[in-house]
mmCIF file of C-alpha atoms in Angstrom:
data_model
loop_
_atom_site.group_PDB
_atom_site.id
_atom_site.type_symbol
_atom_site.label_atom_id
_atom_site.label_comp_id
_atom_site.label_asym_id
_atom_site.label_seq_id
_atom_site.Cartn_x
_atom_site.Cartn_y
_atom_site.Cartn_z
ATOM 1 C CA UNK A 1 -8.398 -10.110 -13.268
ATOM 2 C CA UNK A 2 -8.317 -6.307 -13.474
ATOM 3 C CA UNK A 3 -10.476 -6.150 -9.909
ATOM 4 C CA UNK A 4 -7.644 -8.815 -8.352
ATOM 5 C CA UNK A 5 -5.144 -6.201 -9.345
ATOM 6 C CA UNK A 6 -6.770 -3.400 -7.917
ATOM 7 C CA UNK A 7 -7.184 -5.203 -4.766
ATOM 8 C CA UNK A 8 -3.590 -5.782 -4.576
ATOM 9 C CA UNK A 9 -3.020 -3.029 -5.020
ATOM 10 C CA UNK A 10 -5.757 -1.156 -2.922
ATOM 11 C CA UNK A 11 -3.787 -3.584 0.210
ATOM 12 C CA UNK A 12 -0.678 -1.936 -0.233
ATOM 13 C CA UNK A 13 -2.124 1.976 -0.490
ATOM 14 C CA UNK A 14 -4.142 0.859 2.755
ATOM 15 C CA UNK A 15 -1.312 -0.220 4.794
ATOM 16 C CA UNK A 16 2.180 0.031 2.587
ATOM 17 C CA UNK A 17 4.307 -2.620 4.069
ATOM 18 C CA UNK A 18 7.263 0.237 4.638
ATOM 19 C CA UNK A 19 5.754 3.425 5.408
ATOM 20 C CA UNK A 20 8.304 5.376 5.543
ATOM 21 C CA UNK A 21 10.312 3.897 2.397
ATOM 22 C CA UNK A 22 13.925 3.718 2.849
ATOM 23 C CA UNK A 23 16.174 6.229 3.924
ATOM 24 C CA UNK A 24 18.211 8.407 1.562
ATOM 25 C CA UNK A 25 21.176 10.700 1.805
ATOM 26 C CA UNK A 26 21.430 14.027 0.246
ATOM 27 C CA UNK A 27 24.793 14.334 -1.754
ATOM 28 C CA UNK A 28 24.514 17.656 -2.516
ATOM 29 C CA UNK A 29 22.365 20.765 -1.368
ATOM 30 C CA UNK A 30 18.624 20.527 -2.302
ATOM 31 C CA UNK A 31 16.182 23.320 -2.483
ATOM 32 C CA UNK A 32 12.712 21.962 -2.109
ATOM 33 C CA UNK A 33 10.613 25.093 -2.972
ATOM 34 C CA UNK A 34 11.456 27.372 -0.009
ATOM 35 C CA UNK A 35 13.356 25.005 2.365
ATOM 36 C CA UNK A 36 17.087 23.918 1.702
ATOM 37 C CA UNK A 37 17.815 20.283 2.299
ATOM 38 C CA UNK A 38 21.406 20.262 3.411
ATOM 39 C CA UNK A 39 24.336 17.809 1.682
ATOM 40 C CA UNK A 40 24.315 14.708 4.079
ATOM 41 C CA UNK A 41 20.761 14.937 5.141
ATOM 42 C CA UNK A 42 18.805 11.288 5.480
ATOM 43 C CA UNK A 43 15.596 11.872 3.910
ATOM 44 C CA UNK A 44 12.662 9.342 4.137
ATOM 45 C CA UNK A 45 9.142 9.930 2.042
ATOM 46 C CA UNK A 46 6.346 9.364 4.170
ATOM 47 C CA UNK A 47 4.002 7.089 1.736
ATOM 48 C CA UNK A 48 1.597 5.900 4.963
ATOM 49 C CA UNK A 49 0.830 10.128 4.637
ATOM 50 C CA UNK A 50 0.580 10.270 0.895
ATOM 51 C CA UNK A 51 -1.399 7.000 0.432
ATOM 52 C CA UNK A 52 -4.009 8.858 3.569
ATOM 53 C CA UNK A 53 -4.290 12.217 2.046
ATOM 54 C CA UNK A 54 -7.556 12.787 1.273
ATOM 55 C CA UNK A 55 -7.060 15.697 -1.283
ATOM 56 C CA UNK A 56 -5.211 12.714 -3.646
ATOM 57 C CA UNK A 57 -8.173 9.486 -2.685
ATOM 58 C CA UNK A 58 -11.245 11.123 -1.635
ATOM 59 C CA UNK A 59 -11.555 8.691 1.187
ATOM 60 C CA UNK A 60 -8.374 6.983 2.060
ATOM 61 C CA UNK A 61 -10.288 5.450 5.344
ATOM 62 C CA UNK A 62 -11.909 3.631 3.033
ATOM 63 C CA UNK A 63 -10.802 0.043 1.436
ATOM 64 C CA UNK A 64 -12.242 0.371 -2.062
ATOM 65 C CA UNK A 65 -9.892 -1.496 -4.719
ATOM 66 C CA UNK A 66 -12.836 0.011 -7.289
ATOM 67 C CA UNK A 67 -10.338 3.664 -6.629
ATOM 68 C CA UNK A 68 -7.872 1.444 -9.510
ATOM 69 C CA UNK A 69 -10.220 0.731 -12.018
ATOM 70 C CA UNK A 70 -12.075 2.372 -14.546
ATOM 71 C CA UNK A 71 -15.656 3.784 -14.934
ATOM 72 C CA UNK A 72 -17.097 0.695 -16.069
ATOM 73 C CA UNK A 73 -14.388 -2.180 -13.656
ATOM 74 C CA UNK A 74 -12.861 -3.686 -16.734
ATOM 75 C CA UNK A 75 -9.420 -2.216 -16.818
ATOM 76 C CA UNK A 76 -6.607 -1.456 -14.181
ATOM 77 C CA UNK A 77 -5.785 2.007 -13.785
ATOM 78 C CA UNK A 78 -2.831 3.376 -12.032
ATOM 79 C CA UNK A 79 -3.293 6.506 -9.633
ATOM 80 C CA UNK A 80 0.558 8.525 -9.939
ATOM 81 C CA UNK A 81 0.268 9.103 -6.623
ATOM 82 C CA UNK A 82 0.074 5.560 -5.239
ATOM 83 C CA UNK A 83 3.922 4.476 -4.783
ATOM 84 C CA UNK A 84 4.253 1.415 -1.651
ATOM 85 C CA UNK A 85 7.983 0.515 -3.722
ATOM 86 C CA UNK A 86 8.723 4.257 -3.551
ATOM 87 C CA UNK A 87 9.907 6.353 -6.636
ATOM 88 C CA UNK A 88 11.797 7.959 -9.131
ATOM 89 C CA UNK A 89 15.577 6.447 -9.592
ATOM 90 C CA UNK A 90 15.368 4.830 -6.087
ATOM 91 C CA UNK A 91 12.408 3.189 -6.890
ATOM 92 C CA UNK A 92 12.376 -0.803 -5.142
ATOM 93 C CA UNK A 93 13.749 -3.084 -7.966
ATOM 94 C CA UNK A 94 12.167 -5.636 -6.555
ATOM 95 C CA UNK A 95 8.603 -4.239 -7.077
ATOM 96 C CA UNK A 96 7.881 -6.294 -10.059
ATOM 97 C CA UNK A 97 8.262 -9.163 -8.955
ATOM 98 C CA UNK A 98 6.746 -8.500 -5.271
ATOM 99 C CA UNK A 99 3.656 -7.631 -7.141
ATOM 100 C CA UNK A 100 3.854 -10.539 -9.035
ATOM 101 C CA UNK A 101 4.211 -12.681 -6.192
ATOM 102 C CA UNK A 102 2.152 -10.993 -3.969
ATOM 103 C CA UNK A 103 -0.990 -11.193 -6.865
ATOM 104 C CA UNK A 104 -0.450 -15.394 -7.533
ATOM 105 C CA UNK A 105 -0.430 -15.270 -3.717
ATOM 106 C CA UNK A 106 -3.833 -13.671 -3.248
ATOM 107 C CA UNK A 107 -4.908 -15.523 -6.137
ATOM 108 C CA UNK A 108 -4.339 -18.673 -5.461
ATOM 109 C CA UNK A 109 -5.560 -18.382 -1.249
ATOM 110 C CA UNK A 110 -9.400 -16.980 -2.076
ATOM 111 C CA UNK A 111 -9.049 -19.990 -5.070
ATOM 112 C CA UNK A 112 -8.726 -22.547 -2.085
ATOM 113 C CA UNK A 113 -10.258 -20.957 0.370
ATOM 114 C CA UNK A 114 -13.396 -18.566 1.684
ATOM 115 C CA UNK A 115 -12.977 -15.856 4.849
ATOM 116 C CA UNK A 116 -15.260 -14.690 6.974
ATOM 117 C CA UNK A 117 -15.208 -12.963 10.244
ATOM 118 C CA UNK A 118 -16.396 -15.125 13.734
ATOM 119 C CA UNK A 119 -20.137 -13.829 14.351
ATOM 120 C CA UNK A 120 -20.006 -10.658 16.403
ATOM 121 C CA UNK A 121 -16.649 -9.969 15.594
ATOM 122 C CA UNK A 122 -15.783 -7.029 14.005
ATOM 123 C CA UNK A 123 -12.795 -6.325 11.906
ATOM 124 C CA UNK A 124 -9.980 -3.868 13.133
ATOM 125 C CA UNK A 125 -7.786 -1.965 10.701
ATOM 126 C CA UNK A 126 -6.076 -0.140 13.553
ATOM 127 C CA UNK A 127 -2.355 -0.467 13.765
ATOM 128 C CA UNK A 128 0.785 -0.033 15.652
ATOM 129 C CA UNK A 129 4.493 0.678 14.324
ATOM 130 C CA UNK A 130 7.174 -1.734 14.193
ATOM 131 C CA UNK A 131 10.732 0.147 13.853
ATOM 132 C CA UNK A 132 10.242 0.793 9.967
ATOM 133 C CA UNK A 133 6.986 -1.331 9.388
ATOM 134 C CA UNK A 134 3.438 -1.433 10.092
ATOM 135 C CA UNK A 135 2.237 -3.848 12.686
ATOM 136 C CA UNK A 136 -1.383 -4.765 12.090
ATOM 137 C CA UNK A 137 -3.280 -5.231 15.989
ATOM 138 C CA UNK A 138 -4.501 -8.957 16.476
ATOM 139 C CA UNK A 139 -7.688 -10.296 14.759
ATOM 140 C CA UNK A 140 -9.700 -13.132 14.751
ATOM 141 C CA UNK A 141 -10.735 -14.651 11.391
ATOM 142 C CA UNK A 142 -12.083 -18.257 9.827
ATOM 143 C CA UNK A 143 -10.498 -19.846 6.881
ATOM 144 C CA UNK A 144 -12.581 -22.787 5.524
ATOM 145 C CA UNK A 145 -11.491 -25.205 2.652
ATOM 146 C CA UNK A 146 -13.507 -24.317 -0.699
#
């Protein structure tokens, strides 16, 4: 199971369902190293930029759940830097259980079923922006019965 979890996981550094996170307010002054955040400000983190930076995953282009496992693929292992439910105090409370969900999901779809692309189709991992949320560009691809 450790590679199902670092595919899971490897999804949600790809494409984080809410790139942006969600919007905070300042409540007092903030000095983030040379620049003052004002009282009042909204601030967002930008995870889509953190989750692509390639000084933090090498190759974030690159789907590779193998990035969350270790040297030898038998155990799960967490980068600090990967953080699709945001962090800190705000963090989503929620993200238990959507990763919960979201694993017995995966799970139990590549139990009952095998995917392929059509021949000489090609998959695209381009995508376009929905207000707060990625929008993934439309693809063709077969699901047959196990």
């Amino acid at each position: 199971m450790p590679y199902t979890l670092a595919f899971t996981t490897e999804v949600l550094r790809f494409r984080p369902v809410l790139p942006l996170g969600v919007p905070h307010v300042t409540t007092e002054d903030v000095m983030v190293r040379d620049y003052v955040i004002p009282r009042e400000s909204t601030i967002m983190m930008n995870i889509l930029a953190i989750h692509s930076d390639p000084k933090i995953w090498g190759d974030p282009e690159v789907f590779r759940p193998e990035r969350f496992l270790n040297a030898d693929g038998t155990e799960f292992v967490k980068n600090k830097a990967y953080m699709p439910f945001g962090a800190g105090r705000r963090v989503c409370v929620g993200e238990q259980l959507a990763r919960m969900e979201f694993f017995i999901f995966v799970v139990t779809l590549v139990k009952h079923l095998s995917f392929c692309m059509p021949d000489g189709i090609k998959p695209n991992y381009d995508y376009g922006h929905r207000v707060t949320t990625l929008l993934p560009k439309p693809y063709e691809i077969i699901a047959k019965p196990r």
